[in-house]
Amino acid sequence: RLAYHRDGAGSTVVVTHDLSRNGEPQVVLRVNGKADATSHGDLSTQVLAAHIPMLLRPESPDVLVVGLGSGVTVGSALQHPTTQRVDAVEISPEVVEAAGTHFAEANLHALKDPRTHMFI
């Protein structure tokens, strides 16, 4: 089911609600037709993109995430107690809107966290 569609200056962003390969409901973010993030299927990859660097350098207070996607990586970085600031860089304002609206639960409301700073 189509939940979101925006044509931006540099990309077309679509969010759909459908079923994963195991039949579980998921939210899918597509940019220019390519699935870039889901709330189920590739969730572990998005989470580990934050947790592995934070585990390798746990004293890091500042985090940079290039490419917001669903925002799950930002939300995961914010779960570490040493994280004081996460700068997230995204080229498409439509992706930011989709992440904040359709992936808020999956990304733990990362875009509303005062430690998150979005750069478009």
CSV table of N, CA, C and O in Angstrom, one decimal:
chain,number,residue,atom,x,y,z
A,1,ARG,N,0.8,-1.2,0.0
A,1,ARG,CA,0.0,0.0,0.0
A,1,ARG,C,0.9,1.2,0.0
A,1,ARG,O,1.8,1.3,0.8
A,2,LEU,N,0.6,2.1,-0.9
A,2,LEU,CA,1.4,3.4,-1.0
A,2,LEU,C,1.0,4.3,0.2
A,2,LEU,O,-0.1,4.6,0.4
A,3,ALA,N,2.0,4.7,0.9
A,3,ALA,CA,1.8,5.6,2.1
A,3,ALA,C,2.4,7.0,1.9
A,3,ALA,O,2.0,7.9,2.6
A,4,TYR,N,3.3,7.1,1.0
A,4,TYR,CA,4.0,8.4,0.8
A,4,TYR,C,4.6,8.5,-0.6
A,4,TYR,O,5.2,7.4,-1.1
A,5,HIS,N,4.5,9.6,-1.3
A,5,HIS,CA,5.2,9.8,-2.6
A,5,HIS,C,5.5,11.2,-2.8
A,5,HIS,O,4.6,12.1,-2.7
A,6,ARG,N,6.7,11.5,-3.1
A,6,ARG,CA,7.2,12.9,-3.3
A,6,ARG,C,8.2,12.9,-4.5
A,6,ARG,O,9.1,12.1,-4.4
A,7,ASP,N,8.0,13.8,-5.4
A,7,ASP,CA,9.0,14.0,-6.4
A,7,ASP,C,9.8,15.2,-6.0
A,7,ASP,O,9.2,16.3,-6.0
A,8,GLY,N,11.1,15.0,-5.7
A,8,GLY,CA,11.9,16.1,-5.3
A,8,GLY,C,12.8,16.6,-6.5
A,8,GLY,O,12.8,16.0,-7.6
A,9,ALA,N,13.7,17.5,-6.2
A,9,ALA,CA,14.6,18.0,-7.3
A,9,ALA,C,15.6,17.0,-7.7
A,9,ALA,O,15.9,16.9,-8.9
A,10,GLY,N,16.0,16.1,-6.8
A,10,GLY,CA,17.0,15.1,-7.2
A,10,GLY,C,16.5,13.7,-7.1
A,10,GLY,O,17.3,12.8,-7.5
A,11,SER,N,15.3,13.4,-6.6
A,11,SER,CA,14.9,12.0,-6.4
A,11,SER,C,13.4,11.9,-6.2
A,11,SER,O,12.7,12.9,-5.8
A,12,THR,N,12.9,10.8,-6.5
A,12,THR,CA,11.5,10.4,-6.2
A,12,THR,C,11.5,9.5,-5.0
A,12,THR,O,12.3,8.5,-5.0
A,13,VAL,N,10.8,9.8,-4.0
A,13,VAL,CA,10.8,9.1,-2.7
A,13,VAL,C,9.4,8.5,-2.5
A,13,VAL,O,8.4,9.2,-2.6
A,14,VAL,N,9.4,7.2,-2.3
A,14,VAL,CA,8.1,6.5,-2.1
A,14,VAL,C,8.3,5.6,-0.8
A,14,VAL,O,9.3,5.0,-0.5
A,15,VAL,N,7.2,5.6,0.0
A,15,VAL,CA,7.1,4.7,1.2
A,15,VAL,C,5.9,3.8,1.0
A,15,VAL,O,4.8,4.3,0.7
A,16,THR,N,6.1,2.5,1.1
A,16,THR,CA,5.0,1.6,1.0
A,16,THR,C,4.9,0.7,2.3
A,16,THR,O,5.9,0.6,3.0
A,17,HIS,N,3.8,0.2,2.5
A,17,HIS,CA,3.5,-0.7,3.6
A,17,HIS,C,3.2,-2.0,2.9
A,17,HIS,O,2.3,-2.1,2.2
A,18,ASP,N,4.1,-3.0,3.1
A,18,ASP,CA,3.8,-4.3,2.5
A,18,ASP,C,4.3,-5.5,3.4
A,18,ASP,O,4.6,-5.2,4.6
A,19,LEU,N,4.5,-6.6,2.9
A,19,LEU,CA,4.9,-7.8,3.7
A,19,LEU,C,6.4,-8.1,3.4
A,19,LEU,O,6.8,-8.1,2.2
A,20,SER,N,7.1,-8.5,4.4
A,20,SER,CA,8.5,-9.0,4.2
A,20,SER,C,8.5,-10.4,3.6
A,20,SER,O,7.4,-11.0,3.4
A,21,ARG,N,9.6,-10.9,3.3
A,21,ARG,CA,9.7,-12.3,2.7
A,21,ARG,C,9.1,-13.3,3.7
A,21,ARG,O,8.6,-14.4,3.2
A,22,ASN,N,9.2,-13.1,5.0
A,22,ASN,CA,8.6,-14.0,5.9
A,22,ASN,C,7.1,-13.7,6.2
A,22,ASN,O,6.5,-14.3,7.1
A,23,GLY,N,6.6,-12.7,5.5
A,23,GLY,CA,5.2,-12.4,5.7
A,23,GLY,C,4.9,-11.4,6.8
A,23,GLY,O,3.7,-11.2,7.1
A,24,GLU,N,5.9,-10.8,7.4
A,24,GLU,CA,5.7,-9.8,8.4
A,24,GLU,C,5.5,-8.4,7.8
A,24,GLU,O,6.1,-8.1,6.8
A,25,PRO,N,4.6,-7.6,8.4
A,25,PRO,CA,4.4,-6.3,7.9
A,25,PRO,C,5.6,-5.4,8.0
A,25,PRO,O,6.4,-5.5,9.0
A,26,GLN,N,5.9,-4.6,7.0
A,26,GLN,CA,7.1,-3.8,7.0
A,26,GLN,C,6.8,-2.5,6.2
A,26,GLN,O,5.9,-2.4,5.4
A,27,VAL,N,7.6,-1.5,6.6
A,27,VAL,CA,7.5,-0.2,5.9
A,27,VAL,C,8.8,-0.2,5.0
A,27,VAL,O,9.9,-0.6,5.4
A,28,VAL,N,8.7,0.2,3.7
A,28,VAL,CA,9.8,0.2,2.8
A,28,VAL,C,10.0,1.6,2.2
A,28,VAL,O,9.0,2.2,1.8
A,29,LEU,N,11.2,2.1,2.3
A,29,LEU,CA,11.6,3.4,1.7
A,29,LEU,C,12.3,3.1,0.4
A,29,LEU,O,13.3,2.4,0.3
A,30,ARG,N,11.7,3.7,-0.7
A,30,ARG,CA,12.4,3.6,-2.0
A,30,ARG,C,12.7,5.0,-2.5
A,30,ARG,O,11.9,5.9,-2.5
A,31,VAL,N,14.0,5.1,-3.0
A,31,VAL,CA,14.5,6.3,-3.6
A,31,VAL,C,14.8,6.0,-5.0
A,31,VAL,O,15.6,5.1,-5.3
A,32,ASN,N,14.2,6.7,-5.9
A,32,ASN,CA,14.3,6.5,-7.4
A,32,ASN,C,14.1,5.0,-7.7
A,32,ASN,O,14.8,4.4,-8.5
A,33,GLY,N,13.1,4.4,-7.1
A,33,GLY,CA,12.7,3.0,-7.4
A,33,GLY,C,13.5,1.9,-6.6
A,33,GLY,O,13.1,0.8,-6.6
A,34,LYS,N,14.6,2.3,-6.0
A,34,LYS,CA,15.4,1.3,-5.3
A,34,LYS,C,15.1,1.3,-3.8
A,34,LYS,O,15.0,2.3,-3.2
A,35,ALA,N,14.9,0.1,-3.2
A,35,ALA,CA,14.6,0.0,-1.8
A,35,ALA,C,15.9,0.4,-1.1
A,35,ALA,O,16.9,-0.3,-1.2
A,36,ASP,N,15.8,1.4,-0.3
A,36,ASP,CA,17.0,1.9,0.5
A,36,ASP,C,16.9,1.5,2.0
A,36,ASP,O,17.9,1.5,2.7
A,37,ALA,N,15.7,1.3,2.5
A,37,ALA,CA,15.6,0.9,3.9
A,37,ALA,C,14.2,0.3,4.1
A,37,ALA,O,13.2,0.6,3.4
A,38,THR,N,14.2,-0.6,5.1
A,38,THR,CA,12.9,-1.2,5.5
A,38,THR,C,12.8,-1.2,7.1
A,38,THR,O,13.9,-1.0,7.7
A,39,SER,N,11.6,-1.4,7.6
A,39,SER,CA,11.5,-1.5,9.0
A,39,SER,C,11.6,-2.9,9.5
A,39,SER,O,11.5,-3.1,10.7
A,40,HIS,N,11.9,-3.8,8.6
A,40,HIS,CA,12.0,-5.2,9.0
A,40,HIS,C,13.2,-5.9,8.3
A,40,HIS,O,14.1,-6.4,9.0
A,41,GLY,N,13.1,-6.0,7.0
A,41,GLY,CA,14.1,-6.9,6.2
A,41,GLY,C,15.5,-6.6,6.5
A,41,GLY,O,16.3,-7.5,6.7
A,42,ASP,N,15.9,-5.3,6.3
A,42,ASP,CA,17.4,-5.0,6.5
A,42,ASP,C,17.6,-4.2,7.8
A,42,ASP,O,18.6,-3.5,7.9
A,43,LEU,N,16.8,-4.4,8.7
A,43,LEU,CA,16.9,-3.6,10.0
A,43,LEU,C,18.2,-3.9,10.7
A,43,LEU,O,18.8,-2.9,11.2
A,44,SER,N,18.7,-5.1,10.7
A,44,SER,CA,19.9,-5.4,11.4
A,44,SER,C,21.1,-4.7,10.8
A,44,SER,O,22.0,-4.2,11.5
A,45,THR,N,21.1,-4.5,9.5
A,45,THR,CA,22.2,-3.8,8.8
A,45,THR,C,22.2,-2.3,9.2
A,45,THR,O,23.3,-1.8,9.5
A,46,GLN,N,21.0,-1.7,9.3
A,46,GLN,CA,20.9,-0.3,9.7
A,46,GLN,C,21.3,-0.1,11.2
A,46,GLN,O,22.0,0.9,11.5
A,47,VAL,N,21.0,-1.1,12.0
A,47,VAL,CA,21.3,-1.0,13.4
A,47,VAL,C,22.8,-1.2,13.6
A,47,VAL,O,23.5,-0.4,14.3
A,48,LEU,N,23.4,-2.2,13.0
A,48,LEU,CA,24.8,-2.5,13.1
A,48,LEU,C,25.7,-1.4,12.5
A,48,LEU,O,26.8,-1.2,13.0
A,49,ALA,N,25.2,-0.6,11.6
A,49,ALA,CA,26.0,0.5,11.0
A,49,ALA,C,26.3,1.6,12.1
A,49,ALA,O,27.2,2.3,12.0
A,50,ALA,N,25.5,1.6,13.2
A,50,ALA,CA,25.8,2.5,14.3
A,50,ALA,C,26.5,1.7,15.4
A,50,ALA,O,27.5,2.2,16.0
A,51,HIS,N,26.0,0.5,15.8
A,51,HIS,CA,26.5,-0.1,16.9
A,51,HIS,C,28.0,-0.6,16.8
A,51,HIS,O,28.8,-0.5,17.7
A,52,ILE,N,28.4,-1.1,15.6
A,52,ILE,CA,29.8,-1.5,15.5
A,52,ILE,C,30.8,-0.4,15.7
A,52,ILE,O,31.7,-0.6,16.5
A,53,PRO,N,30.6,0.7,15.0
A,53,PRO,CA,31.6,1.8,15.3
A,53,PRO,C,31.5,2.3,16.7
A,53,PRO,O,32.6,2.6,17.3
A,54,MET,N,30.3,2.3,17.3
A,54,MET,CA,30.2,2.8,18.7
A,54,MET,C,30.9,1.8,19.7
A,54,MET,O,31.4,2.2,20.7
A,55,LEU,N,30.8,0.5,19.4
A,55,LEU,CA,31.5,-0.5,20.2
A,55,LEU,C,33.0,-0.5,20.0
A,55,LEU,O,33.7,-0.8,21.0
A,56,LEU,N,33.4,-0.1,18.8
A,56,LEU,CA,34.9,0.0,18.6
A,56,LEU,C,35.5,1.2,19.2
A,56,LEU,O,36.7,1.2,19.5
A,57,ARG,N,34.7,2.3,19.4
A,57,ARG,CA,35.2,3.5,20.0
A,57,ARG,C,34.1,4.1,20.9
A,57,ARG,O,33.5,5.1,20.6
A,58,PRO,N,33.9,3.4,22.0
A,58,PRO,CA,32.7,3.7,22.9
A,58,PRO,C,32.8,5.1,23.5
A,58,PRO,O,31.8,5.6,24.0
A,59,GLU,N,34.0,5.7,23.6
A,59,GLU,CA,34.1,7.0,24.2
A,59,GLU,C,33.7,8.2,23.3
A,59,GLU,O,33.7,9.4,23.7
A,60,SER,N,33.3,7.9,22.0
A,60,SER,CA,32.9,8.9,21.0
A,60,SER,C,31.7,9.7,21.4
A,60,SER,O,30.6,9.0,21.5
A,61,PRO,N,31.7,11.0,21.6
A,61,PRO,CA,30.5,11.7,22.0
A,61,PRO,C,29.8,12.2,20.7
A,61,PRO,O,28.6,12.5,20.8
A,62,ASP,N,30.5,12.3,19.6
A,62,ASP,CA,29.9,12.8,18.4
A,62,ASP,C,29.9,11.8,17.3
A,62,ASP,O,30.8,11.0,17.1
A,63,VAL,N,28.8,11.7,16.5
A,63,VAL,CA,28.5,10.8,15.5
A,63,VAL,C,28.1,11.5,14.2
A,63,VAL,O,27.4,12.5,14.3
A,64,LEU,N,28.6,11.0,13.1
A,64,LEU,CA,28.2,11.5,11.8
A,64,LEU,C,27.6,10.4,11.0
A,64,LEU,O,28.2,9.3,10.8
A,65,VAL,N,26.3,10.6,10.5
A,65,VAL,CA,25.7,9.6,9.7
A,65,VAL,C,25.4,10.2,8.3
A,65,VAL,O,24.7,11.3,8.2
A,66,VAL,N,26.0,9.7,7.3
A,66,VAL,CA,25.8,10.2,5.9
A,66,VAL,C,24.8,9.4,5.2
A,66,VAL,O,25.0,8.2,5.0
A,67,GLY,N,23.7,10.0,4.9
A,67,GLY,CA,22.5,9.3,4.3
A,67,GLY,C,21.6,8.9,5.3
A,67,GLY,O,21.8,7.9,6.0
A,68,LEU,N,20.5,9.6,5.5
A,68,LEU,CA,19.6,9.3,6.6
A,68,LEU,C,18.8,8.0,6.4
A,68,LEU,O,18.6,7.2,7.3
A,69,GLY,N,18.3,7.8,5.2
A,69,GLY,CA,17.4,6.7,5.0
A,69,GLY,C,16.2,6.7,5.9
A,69,GLY,O,15.5,7.7,6.0
A,70,SER,N,16.0,5.6,6.6
A,70,SER,CA,14.9,5.4,7.5
A,70,SER,C,15.2,6.1,8.9
A,70,SER,O,14.3,6.3,9.7
A,71,GLY,N,16.4,6.5,9.1
A,71,GLY,CA,16.8,7.1,10.4
A,71,GLY,C,17.2,6.1,11.5
A,71,GLY,O,17.5,6.4,12.6
A,72,VAL,N,17.1,4.8,11.2
A,72,VAL,CA,17.3,3.7,12.2
A,72,VAL,C,18.8,3.8,12.6
A,72,VAL,O,19.1,3.6,13.8
A,73,THR,N,19.7,4.1,11.8
A,73,THR,CA,21.1,4.2,12.2
A,73,THR,C,21.3,5.3,13.2
A,73,THR,O,22.0,5.2,14.2
A,74,VAL,N,20.7,6.4,12.9
A,74,VAL,CA,20.8,7.6,13.8
A,74,VAL,C,20.1,7.2,15.2
A,74,VAL,O,20.7,7.4,16.2
A,75,GLY,N,19.0,6.6,15.1
A,75,GLY,CA,18.3,6.2,16.4
A,75,GLY,C,19.1,5.2,17.2
A,75,GLY,O,19.2,5.2,18.4
A,76,SER,N,19.8,4.3,16.5
A,76,SER,CA,20.7,3.3,17.1
A,76,SER,C,21.9,4.0,17.8
A,76,SER,O,22.3,3.6,18.9
A,77,ALA,N,22.5,5.0,17.1
A,77,ALA,CA,23.6,5.7,17.7
A,77,ALA,C,23.2,6.4,18.9
A,77,ALA,O,24.0,6.5,19.9
A,78,LEU,N,22.0,7.0,19.0
A,78,LEU,CA,21.5,7.7,20.1
A,78,LEU,C,21.3,6.8,21.3
A,78,LEU,O,21.2,7.3,22.4
A,79,GLN,N,21.3,5.5,21.2
A,79,GLN,CA,21.1,4.6,22.3
A,79,GLN,C,22.3,4.5,23.2
A,79,GLN,O,22.2,4.0,24.3
A,80,HIS,N,23.5,4.9,22.6
A,80,HIS,CA,24.7,4.7,23.4
A,80,HIS,C,24.8,5.9,24.4
A,80,HIS,O,24.6,7.0,24.1
A,81,PRO,N,25.2,5.6,25.6
A,81,PRO,CA,25.2,6.6,26.7
A,81,PRO,C,26.2,7.7,26.5
A,81,PRO,O,26.0,8.8,27.0
A,82,THR,N,27.2,7.4,25.7
A,82,THR,CA,28.2,8.5,25.5
A,82,THR,C,27.9,9.4,24.4
A,82,THR,O,28.5,10.5,24.2
A,83,THR,N,26.9,9.1,23.6
A,83,THR,CA,26.5,9.9,22.4
A,83,THR,C,25.9,11.3,22.9
A,83,THR,O,24.9,11.3,23.6
A,84,GLN,N,26.5,12.3,22.5
A,84,GLN,CA,26.1,13.7,22.9
A,84,GLN,C,25.5,14.4,21.7
A,84,GLN,O,24.6,15.3,21.8
A,85,ARG,N,25.9,14.0,20.5
A,85,ARG,CA,25.5,14.7,19.3
A,85,ARG,C,25.6,13.7,18.1
A,85,ARG,O,26.5,13.0,17.9
A,86,VAL,N,24.5,13.7,17.2
A,86,VAL,CA,24.5,13.0,16.0
A,86,VAL,C,24.2,14.0,14.9
A,86,VAL,O,23.1,14.6,14.9
A,87,ASP,N,25.1,14.2,14.0
A,87,ASP,CA,24.9,15.0,12.8
A,87,ASP,C,24.5,14.0,11.7
A,87,ASP,O,25.2,13.0,11.4
A,88,ALA,N,23.4,14.2,11.1
A,88,ALA,CA,22.9,13.4,10.0
A,88,ALA,C,22.8,14.3,8.7
A,88,ALA,O,22.2,15.3,8.7
A,89,VAL,N,23.4,13.8,7.6
A,89,VAL,CA,23.5,14.5,6.4
A,89,VAL,C,22.6,13.7,5.4
A,89,VAL,O,22.8,12.5,5.2
A,90,GLU,N,21.7,14.4,4.7
A,90,GLU,CA,20.9,13.8,3.7
A,90,GLU,C,20.7,14.8,2.6
A,90,GLU,O,20.4,16.0,2.8
A,91,ILE,N,20.8,14.3,1.3
A,91,ILE,CA,20.7,15.2,0.2
A,91,ILE,C,19.2,15.5,-0.2
A,91,ILE,O,18.9,16.5,-0.8
A,92,SER,N,18.3,14.6,0.2
A,92,SER,CA,16.9,14.7,-0.2
A,92,SER,C,16.0,15.1,1.0
A,92,SER,O,15.8,14.3,1.9
A,93,PRO,N,15.4,16.3,0.9
A,93,PRO,CA,14.5,16.6,2.0
A,93,PRO,C,13.3,15.7,2.1
A,93,PRO,O,12.7,15.5,3.2
A,94,GLU,N,12.9,15.1,1.0
A,94,GLU,CA,11.8,14.1,1.0
A,94,GLU,C,12.1,12.9,1.8
A,94,GLU,O,11.2,12.3,2.4
A,95,VAL,N,13.4,12.5,1.8
A,95,VAL,CA,13.8,11.3,2.6
A,95,VAL,C,13.7,11.7,4.1
A,95,VAL,O,13.2,10.9,4.9
A,96,VAL,N,14.0,12.9,4.4
A,96,VAL,CA,13.9,13.3,5.8
A,96,VAL,C,12.5,13.3,6.3
A,96,VAL,O,12.1,12.9,7.4
A,97,GLU,N,11.6,13.9,5.4
A,97,GLU,CA,10.2,13.9,5.8
A,97,GLU,C,9.6,12.5,5.9
A,97,GLU,O,8.9,12.2,6.9
A,98,ALA,N,10.0,11.6,5.0
A,98,ALA,CA,9.5,10.2,5.1
A,98,ALA,C,10.0,9.5,6.3
A,98,ALA,O,9.3,8.8,7.0
A,99,ALA,N,11.3,9.7,6.7
A,99,ALA,CA,11.9,9.1,7.9
A,99,ALA,C,11.2,9.5,9.1
A,99,ALA,O,10.9,8.8,10.0
A,100,GLY,N,11.0,10.8,9.2
A,100,GLY,CA,10.3,11.4,10.4
A,100,GLY,C,8.9,11.0,10.6
A,100,GLY,O,8.4,10.9,11.7
A,101,THR,N,8.2,10.8,9.5
A,101,THR,CA,6.8,10.4,9.5
A,101,THR,C,6.5,8.9,9.5
A,101,THR,O,5.8,8.4,10.4
A,102,HIS,N,7.1,8.2,8.6
A,102,HIS,CA,6.8,6.8,8.4
A,102,HIS,C,7.7,5.8,9.1
A,102,HIS,O,7.4,4.6,9.3
A,103,PHE,N,8.9,6.3,9.6
A,103,PHE,CA,9.8,5.4,10.3
A,103,PHE,C,10.1,5.8,11.7
A,103,PHE,O,11.0,5.3,12.3
A,104,ALA,N,9.3,6.7,12.2
A,104,ALA,CA,9.5,7.2,13.6
A,104,ALA,C,9.6,6.2,14.6
A,104,ALA,O,10.4,6.2,15.5
A,105,GLU,N,8.7,5.2,14.5
A,105,GLU,CA,8.7,4.1,15.5
A,105,GLU,C,10.0,3.2,15.4
A,105,GLU,O,10.7,2.9,16.4
A,106,ALA,N,10.4,2.9,14.1
A,106,ALA,CA,11.5,2.1,13.9
A,106,ALA,C,12.8,2.8,14.3
A,106,ALA,O,13.8,2.2,14.7
A,107,ASN,N,12.9,4.2,14.1
A,107,ASN,CA,14.1,4.9,14.4
A,107,ASN,C,14.1,5.5,15.8
A,107,ASN,O,14.9,6.3,16.1
A,108,LEU,N,13.1,5.1,16.6
A,108,LEU,CA,13.0,5.5,18.0
A,108,LEU,C,12.9,7.0,18.1
A,108,LEU,O,13.4,7.6,19.0
A,109,HIS,N,12.1,7.6,17.1
A,109,HIS,CA,11.9,9.1,17.1
A,109,HIS,C,13.2,9.9,17.1
A,109,HIS,O,13.3,10.9,17.8
A,110,ALA,N,14.1,9.4,16.4
A,110,ALA,CA,15.5,10.0,16.4
A,110,ALA,C,15.5,11.4,15.9
A,110,ALA,O,16.3,12.2,16.4
A,111,LEU,N,14.6,11.8,15.0
A,111,LEU,CA,14.6,13.2,14.4
A,111,LEU,C,14.1,14.2,15.4
A,111,LEU,O,14.3,15.4,15.3
A,112,LYS,N,13.4,13.7,16.5
A,112,LYS,CA,12.9,14.6,17.5
A,112,LYS,C,13.8,14.7,18.7
A,112,LYS,O,13.6,15.5,19.6
A,113,ASP,N,14.9,13.9,18.7
A,113,ASP,CA,15.8,13.9,19.8
A,113,ASP,C,16.7,15.2,19.7
A,113,ASP,O,17.2,15.5,18.6
A,114,PRO,N,16.8,16.0,20.7
A,114,PRO,CA,17.6,17.2,20.6
A,114,PRO,C,19.1,17.0,20.3
A,114,PRO,O,19.7,18.0,19.9
A,115,ARG,N,19.6,15.8,20.4
A,115,ARG,CA,21.0,15.6,20.1
A,115,ARG,C,21.2,15.3,18.6
A,115,ARG,O,22.3,15.3,18.1
A,116,THR,N,20.0,15.2,17.9
A,116,THR,CA,20.1,15.0,16.4
A,116,THR,C,20.1,16.3,15.7
A,116,THR,O,19.2,17.2,15.9
A,117,HIS,N,21.0,16.5,14.8
A,117,HIS,CA,21.2,17.7,14.0
A,117,HIS,C,21.1,17.3,12.5
A,117,HIS,O,22.1,16.6,12.0
A,118,MET,N,20.1,17.7,11.8
A,118,MET,CA,19.9,17.3,10.4
A,118,MET,C,20.5,18.4,9.5
A,118,MET,O,20.3,19.6,9.7
A,119,PHE,N,21.2,17.9,8.5
A,119,PHE,CA,21.8,18.8,7.5
A,119,PHE,C,21.3,18.3,6.1
A,119,PHE,O,21.6,17.1,5.7
A,120,ILE,N,20.6,19.1,5.4
A,120,ILE,CA,20.2,18.8,4.0
A,120,ILE,C,21.0,19.5,3.0
A,120,ILE,O,21.2,20.7,3.1
